[in-house]
mmCIF file of C-alpha atoms and ligand atoms in Angstrom:
data_model
loop_
_atom_site.group_PDB
_atom_site.id
_atom_site.type_symbol
_atom_site.label_atom_id
_atom_site.label_comp_id
_atom_site.label_asym_id
_atom_site.label_seq_id
_atom_site.Cartn_x
_atom_site.Cartn_y
_atom_site.Cartn_z
ATOM 1 C CA MET A 7 7.855 6.546 -4.633
ATOM 2 C CA SER A 8 4.377 5.144 -4.400
ATOM 3 C CA ILE A 9 3.704 2.163 -2.104
ATOM 4 C CA ARG A 10 0.937 -0.326 -2.714
ATOM 5 C CA ILE A 11 -0.377 -2.902 -0.309
ATOM 6 C CA GLN A 12 -2.373 -5.788 -1.929
ATOM 7 C CA PRO A 13 -3.804 -8.378 0.411
ATOM 8 C CA SER A 14 -3.918 -11.958 -0.944
ATOM 9 C CA ILE A 15 -7.269 -13.485 -0.808
ATOM 10 C CA LEU A 16 -5.597 -16.897 -0.596
ATOM 11 C CA SER A 17 -5.659 -16.454 3.208
ATOM 12 C CA ALA A 18 -9.299 -15.118 3.298
ATOM 13 C CA ASP A 19 -12.490 -17.014 3.929
ATOM 14 C CA PHE A 20 -13.694 -18.269 0.429
ATOM 15 C CA ALA A 21 -17.206 -18.682 1.800
ATOM 16 C CA ASN A 22 -17.520 -15.050 2.634
ATOM 17 C CA LEU A 23 -15.649 -13.052 -0.049
ATOM 18 C CA GLU A 24 -17.932 -10.107 0.075
ATOM 19 C CA ALA A 25 -17.311 -9.618 3.824
ATOM 20 C CA GLU A 26 -13.619 -10.197 3.383
ATOM 21 C CA PHE A 27 -13.379 -7.611 0.608
ATOM 22 C CA SER A 28 -15.132 -5.019 2.646
ATOM 23 C CA SER A 29 -12.679 -5.676 5.542
ATOM 24 C CA ILE A 30 -9.774 -4.639 3.320
ATOM 25 C CA ARG A 31 -11.297 -1.422 1.699
ATOM 26 C CA SER A 32 -8.183 0.509 2.572
ATOM 27 C CA ALA A 33 -6.027 -1.717 0.386
ATOM 28 C CA ASP A 34 -4.593 -0.605 -3.017
ATOM 29 C CA GLY A 35 -5.857 -3.789 -4.682
ATOM 30 C CA ILE A 36 -6.738 -7.360 -4.108
ATOM 31 C CA HIS A 37 -4.266 -10.031 -5.064
ATOM 32 C CA VAL A 38 -6.048 -12.987 -6.546
ATOM 33 C CA ASP A 39 -4.015 -16.250 -6.706
ATOM 34 C CA VAL A 40 -5.234 -18.603 -9.457
ATOM 35 C CA MET A 41 -3.628 -22.178 -8.965
ATOM 36 C CA ASP A 42 -4.347 -25.259 -11.161
ATOM 37 C CA GLY A 43 -2.749 -28.058 -9.149
ATOM 38 C CA HIS A 44 -0.216 -28.624 -12.008
ATOM 39 C CA PHE A 45 2.049 -25.527 -12.220
ATOM 40 C CA VAL A 46 1.861 -25.500 -8.427
ATOM 41 C CA PRO A 47 0.915 -28.214 -5.994
ATOM 42 C CA ASN A 48 -2.302 -26.458 -4.918
ATOM 43 C CA LEU A 49 -5.729 -25.751 -6.455
ATOM 44 C CA THR A 50 -7.844 -22.580 -5.905
ATOM 45 C CA PHE A 51 -10.347 -21.313 -8.459
ATOM 46 C CA GLY A 52 -10.640 -20.267 -12.136
ATOM 47 C CA LEU A 53 -12.395 -17.951 -14.481
ATOM 48 C CA PRO A 54 -15.978 -18.075 -13.184
ATOM 49 C CA VAL A 55 -14.964 -17.271 -9.613
ATOM 50 C CA VAL A 56 -12.628 -14.355 -10.745
ATOM 51 C CA LYS A 57 -15.445 -13.078 -12.878
ATOM 52 C CA ARG A 58 -17.753 -12.872 -9.799
ATOM 53 C CA MET A 59 -14.968 -11.231 -7.694
ATOM 54 C CA GLN A 60 -14.647 -8.550 -10.400
ATOM 55 C CA GLU A 61 -18.393 -7.940 -10.184
ATOM 56 C CA ILE A 62 -18.571 -7.634 -6.404
ATOM 57 C CA THR A 63 -15.711 -5.212 -5.693
ATOM 58 C CA SER A 64 -14.522 -1.844 -6.888
ATOM 59 C CA LEU A 65 -10.982 -2.493 -5.706
ATOM 60 C CA PRO A 66 -8.505 -3.297 -8.544
ATOM 61 C CA LEU A 67 -7.934 -7.043 -9.010
ATOM 62 C CA ASP A 68 -4.395 -8.093 -9.369
ATOM 63 C CA VAL A 69 -4.601 -11.597 -10.834
ATOM 64 C CA HIS A 70 -1.555 -13.913 -10.226
ATOM 65 C CA LEU A 71 -1.762 -16.848 -12.588
ATOM 66 C CA MET A 72 -0.039 -19.948 -11.349
ATOM 67 C CA ILE A 73 -1.267 -22.219 -14.048
ATOM 68 C CA GLU A 74 -0.061 -24.192 -17.054
ATOM 69 C CA ASP A 75 -0.700 -23.174 -20.630
ATOM 70 C CA LEU A 76 -0.636 -19.445 -20.039
ATOM 71 C CA ASP A 77 -0.404 -18.791 -23.774
ATOM 72 C CA ARG A 78 -3.912 -19.881 -24.020
ATOM 73 C CA TRP A 79 -5.450 -18.835 -20.606
ATOM 74 C CA ALA A 80 -3.910 -15.493 -19.688
ATOM 75 C CA VAL A 81 -5.942 -13.428 -22.184
ATOM 76 C CA GLU A 82 -9.179 -15.019 -20.914
ATOM 77 C CA TYR A 83 -8.619 -13.546 -17.448
ATOM 78 C CA ALA A 84 -7.508 -10.246 -18.911
ATOM 79 C CA LYS A 85 -10.838 -10.106 -20.881
ATOM 80 C CA LEU A 86 -12.789 -10.102 -17.561
ATOM 81 C CA GLY A 87 -11.604 -6.450 -17.227
ATOM 82 C CA VAL A 88 -9.393 -7.031 -14.239
ATOM 83 C CA PHE A 89 -6.848 -4.365 -13.320
ATOM 84 C CA SER A 90 -3.754 -6.569 -13.854
ATOM 85 C CA VAL A 91 -2.797 -10.072 -14.983
ATOM 86 C CA THR A 92 0.591 -11.515 -13.991
ATOM 87 C CA LEU A 93 2.114 -14.444 -15.956
ATOM 88 C CA HIS A 94 4.749 -16.744 -14.710
ATOM 89 C CA PHE A 95 7.919 -16.714 -16.956
ATOM 90 C CA GLU A 96 8.319 -20.443 -16.366
ATOM 91 C CA SER A 97 4.988 -21.254 -17.693
ATOM 92 C CA CYS A 98 4.847 -19.275 -21.000
ATOM 93 C CA LYS A 99 6.153 -20.600 -24.276
ATOM 94 C CA ASP A 100 5.751 -17.414 -26.103
ATOM 95 C CA VAL A 101 6.443 -14.812 -23.433
ATOM 96 C CA ALA A 102 6.474 -11.732 -25.600
ATOM 97 C CA GLY A 103 3.310 -12.737 -27.502
ATOM 98 C CA THR A 104 1.355 -13.520 -24.395
ATOM 99 C CA ILE A 105 2.409 -10.203 -22.772
ATOM 100 C CA ALA A 106 1.333 -8.376 -25.847
ATOM 101 C CA ALA A 107 -2.050 -10.323 -26.087
ATOM 102 C CA VAL A 108 -2.823 -9.356 -22.394
ATOM 103 C CA LYS A 109 -1.950 -5.684 -22.962
ATOM 104 C CA ALA A 110 -4.247 -5.577 -26.072
ATOM 105 C CA THR A 111 -7.273 -6.187 -23.745
ATOM 106 C CA GLY A 112 -6.438 -3.006 -21.753
ATOM 107 C CA SER A 113 -5.334 -4.831 -18.683
ATOM 108 C CA ARG A 114 -1.951 -4.190 -17.106
ATOM 109 C CA VAL A 115 0.471 -6.994 -17.465
ATOM 110 C CA GLY A 116 3.002 -8.501 -15.100
ATOM 111 C CA LEU A 117 5.793 -11.171 -15.323
ATOM 112 C CA ALA A 118 6.621 -13.254 -12.276
ATOM 113 C CA ILE A 119 9.743 -15.353 -11.420
ATOM 114 C CA LYS A 120 9.966 -18.195 -8.957
ATOM 115 C CA PRO A 121 12.809 -18.274 -6.394
ATOM 116 C CA ALA A 122 15.100 -20.331 -8.665
ATOM 117 C CA THR A 123 14.655 -18.197 -11.803
ATOM 118 C CA PRO A 124 17.323 -15.476 -12.164
ATOM 119 C CA VAL A 125 16.516 -11.880 -12.856
ATOM 120 C CA SER A 126 18.446 -12.143 -16.109
ATOM 121 C CA ALA A 127 15.823 -14.427 -17.523
ATOM 122 C CA ILE A 128 13.415 -11.778 -17.777
ATOM 123 C CA GLN A 129 15.582 -8.755 -18.633
ATOM 124 C CA PRO A 130 14.651 -8.850 -22.383
ATOM 125 C CA PHE A 131 10.908 -8.229 -21.416
ATOM 126 C CA LEU A 132 11.207 -5.448 -18.868
ATOM 127 C CA SER A 133 10.289 -2.588 -21.091
ATOM 128 C CA MET A 134 7.040 -4.349 -22.075
ATOM 129 C CA LEU A 135 5.857 -4.798 -18.552
ATOM 130 C CA ASP A 136 3.733 -2.724 -16.152
ATOM 131 C CA GLN A 137 4.890 -4.890 -13.253
ATOM 132 C CA VAL A 138 7.469 -7.484 -12.344
ATOM 133 C CA LEU A 139 6.758 -9.954 -9.573
ATOM 134 C CA VAL A 140 9.627 -11.500 -7.542
ATOM 135 C CA MET A 141 8.292 -14.638 -5.607
ATOM 136 C CA SER A 142 9.888 -14.694 -2.284
ATOM 137 C CA VAL A 143 8.521 -18.211 -1.431
ATOM 138 C CA GLU A 144 7.934 -21.208 -3.644
ATOM 139 C CA PRO A 145 4.545 -20.494 -5.132
ATOM 140 C CA GLY A 146 1.589 -22.575 -3.995
ATOM 141 C CA PHE A 147 0.783 -21.736 -0.361
ATOM 142 C CA GLY A 148 0.258 -18.909 1.925
ATOM 143 C CA GLY A 149 1.956 -18.561 5.434
ATOM 144 C CA GLN A 150 5.449 -19.642 4.231
ATOM 145 C CA SER A 151 8.681 -17.727 5.409
ATOM 146 C CA PHE A 152 10.337 -15.113 3.214
ATOM 147 C CA ILE A 153 13.376 -16.488 1.451
ATOM 148 C CA PRO A 154 16.133 -14.000 2.474
ATOM 149 C CA VAL A 155 18.177 -14.055 -0.853
ATOM 150 C CA SER A 156 15.068 -12.507 -2.544
ATOM 151 C CA ILE A 157 16.365 -9.185 -1.148
ATOM 152 C CA GLN A 158 19.329 -9.391 -3.454
ATOM 153 C CA LYS A 159 17.085 -10.192 -6.427
ATOM 154 C CA ILE A 160 14.889 -7.154 -5.684
ATOM 155 C CA ARG A 161 17.919 -4.892 -5.540
ATOM 156 C CA ASP A 162 19.263 -6.175 -8.790
ATOM 157 C CA LEU A 163 15.917 -5.950 -10.492
ATOM 158 C CA LYS A 164 15.375 -2.411 -9.170
ATOM 159 C CA SER A 165 18.641 -1.247 -10.567
ATOM 160 C CA LEU A 166 17.815 -2.791 -14.025
ATOM 161 C CA LEU A 167 14.363 -1.274 -14.046
ATOM 162 C CA ASN A 168 15.811 2.244 -13.072
ATOM 163 C CA LYS A 169 17.864 2.001 -16.252
ATOM 164 C CA GLU A 170 15.474 0.203 -18.635
ATOM 165 C CA SER A 171 11.869 0.712 -17.422
ATOM 166 C CA PRO A 172 11.474 3.051 -14.614
ATOM 167 C CA ASP A 173 7.632 3.124 -14.585
ATOM 168 C CA THR A 174 7.386 -0.685 -14.081
ATOM 169 C CA TRP A 175 6.165 -1.551 -10.645
ATOM 170 C CA LEU A 176 8.252 -4.006 -8.596
ATOM 171 C CA GLN A 177 6.034 -6.351 -6.695
ATOM 172 C CA VAL A 178 6.921 -9.010 -4.097
ATOM 173 C CA ASP A 179 4.858 -11.883 -2.982
ATOM 174 C CA GLY A 180 5.429 -14.411 -0.236
ATOM 175 C CA GLY A 181 6.179 -14.197 3.596
ATOM 176 C CA ILE A 182 5.749 -10.290 3.676
ATOM 177 C CA SER A 183 5.061 -9.156 7.249
ATOM 178 C CA ALA A 184 5.561 -6.157 9.584
ATOM 179 C CA ASP A 185 8.978 -7.688 10.514
ATOM 180 C CA ASN A 186 10.423 -7.566 6.982
ATOM 181 C CA ILE A 187 8.365 -5.194 4.743
ATOM 182 C CA ALA A 188 10.635 -2.062 5.523
ATOM 183 C CA ALA A 189 13.724 -3.998 4.447
ATOM 184 C CA VAL A 190 12.011 -5.221 1.266
ATOM 185 C CA ALA A 191 11.027 -1.660 0.497
ATOM 186 C CA THR A 192 14.547 -0.392 1.077
ATOM 187 C CA ALA A 193 15.700 -3.026 -1.464
ATOM 188 C CA GLY A 194 13.441 -1.448 -4.109
ATOM 189 C CA ALA A 195 10.004 -3.136 -4.007
ATOM 190 C CA ASP A 196 7.053 -0.786 -4.261
ATOM 191 C CA THR A 197 4.058 -3.191 -4.460
ATOM 192 C CA PHE A 198 3.533 -5.673 -1.628
ATOM 193 C CA VAL A 199 1.386 -8.814 -1.480
ATOM 194 C CA ALA A 200 0.446 -9.894 1.981
ATOM 195 C CA GLY A 201 -1.889 -12.869 2.752
ATOM 196 C CA SER A 202 -1.468 -14.215 6.240
ATOM 197 C CA ALA A 203 -0.123 -10.917 7.561
ATOM 198 C CA VAL A 204 -3.465 -9.267 6.744
ATOM 199 C CA PHE A 205 -6.166 -11.931 6.942
ATOM 200 C CA ASN A 206 -4.795 -13.777 9.964
ATOM 201 C CA SER A 207 -4.676 -10.687 11.966
ATOM 202 C CA ALA A 208 -7.472 -9.519 14.295
ATOM 203 C CA ASN A 209 -7.845 -6.231 12.386
ATOM 204 C CA PRO A 210 -7.136 -6.536 8.617
ATOM 205 C CA ALA A 211 -7.581 -2.808 7.996
ATOM 206 C CA GLU A 212 -5.134 -1.834 10.799
ATOM 207 C CA SER A 213 -2.650 -4.394 9.468
ATOM 208 C CA ILE A 214 -2.801 -2.852 5.983
ATOM 209 C CA ASP A 215 -2.205 0.542 7.369
ATOM 210 C CA ARG A 216 0.821 -0.593 9.506
ATOM 211 C CA LEU A 217 2.320 -2.456 6.593
ATOM 212 C CA ARG A 218 1.928 0.647 4.408
ATOM 213 C CA GLU A 219 3.576 2.943 7.059
ATOM 214 C CA LEU A 220 6.532 0.488 7.403
ATOM 215 C CA ALA A 221 6.991 0.211 3.714
ATOM 216 C CA ILE A 222 6.984 3.925 3.147
ATOM 217 C CA SER A 223 9.557 4.433 5.902
ATOM 218 C CA GLY A 224 11.663 1.638 4.367
ATOM 219 C CA SER A 225 11.506 3.193 0.925
ATOM 220 C CA GLN A 226 12.603 6.514 2.252
ATOM 221 C CA SER A 227 15.905 5.000 3.630
ATOM 222 C CA SER A 228 16.702 3.475 0.257
HETATM 223 C C1 DX5 B 232 1.747 -18.031 -2.833
HETATM 224 C C2 DX5 B 232 0.873 -16.885 -3.298
HETATM 225 C C3 DX5 B 232 0.796 -15.828 -2.400
HETATM 226 C C4 DX5 B 232 0.356 -16.030 -1.021
HETATM 227 C C5 DX5 B 232 1.089 -15.142 -0.051
HETATM 228 O O1 DX5 B 232 1.980 -18.890 -3.927
HETATM 229 O O2 DX5 B 232 1.252 -16.367 -4.586
HETATM 230 O O3 DX5 B 232 0.085 -14.623 -2.956
HETATM 231 O O4 DX5 B 232 -1.070 -15.882 -0.777
HETATM 232 O O5 DX5 B 232 0.660 -15.520 1.281
HETATM 233 P P1 DX5 B 232 1.594 -14.974 2.414
HETATM 234 O O6 DX5 B 232 1.562 -13.484 2.466
HETATM 235 O O7 DX5 B 232 0.951 -15.595 3.634
HETATM 236 O O8 DX5 B 232 2.998 -15.480 2.256
HETATM 237 ZN ZN1 ZN B 233 0.407 -14.522 -5.290
#
């Protein structure tokens, strides 16, 4: 199984994004948290900033949209040419239509669930998805602790994906660290977002390598 580590730039220095991007060149992608202050109680940045990020890095951008009115906005992010756009199930009125609109741009598409949303809610869409995102904290802020029951959600989702959509990546976001990444990989996740564990460390590149090694060893014992 392939393992991917995607640092979240929510914990990076927003005044120095070029330098921050070059400190994580060994990553498999950059996780970009777009927050609107409505869907989540925090505000980050919008289209013009993501557009500039896309222009200054060759790493794939994995855009995680925590905003309202996704039926209108998701496709605008996808049109920037980013690698992947992830929608929150809780913020879409027409989930299937918005997934299809994002895919039509050529971007990969993901669907995310908050901690209180059951895996069963997104089962009808699994075969349409390039990626499923299990939020293992309440979305909004970096540096929170991993919610332990997320492990069971990841196991359940992995077994559904094995049956229904084996090529869909299983991403986890929130509270991932060297202490828990192996267990999360054993449960079935293959794509790991890590904000504070990478950017709050003295050496982001080493932290990425360490997280990757631990995740690979965890996935091999699954
Ligand atoms: C939280 C964001 C995460 C956040 C993760 O809503 O979606 O991507 O940056 O940060 P850590 O890894 O510090 O929990
Ligand atoms: Zn995120």
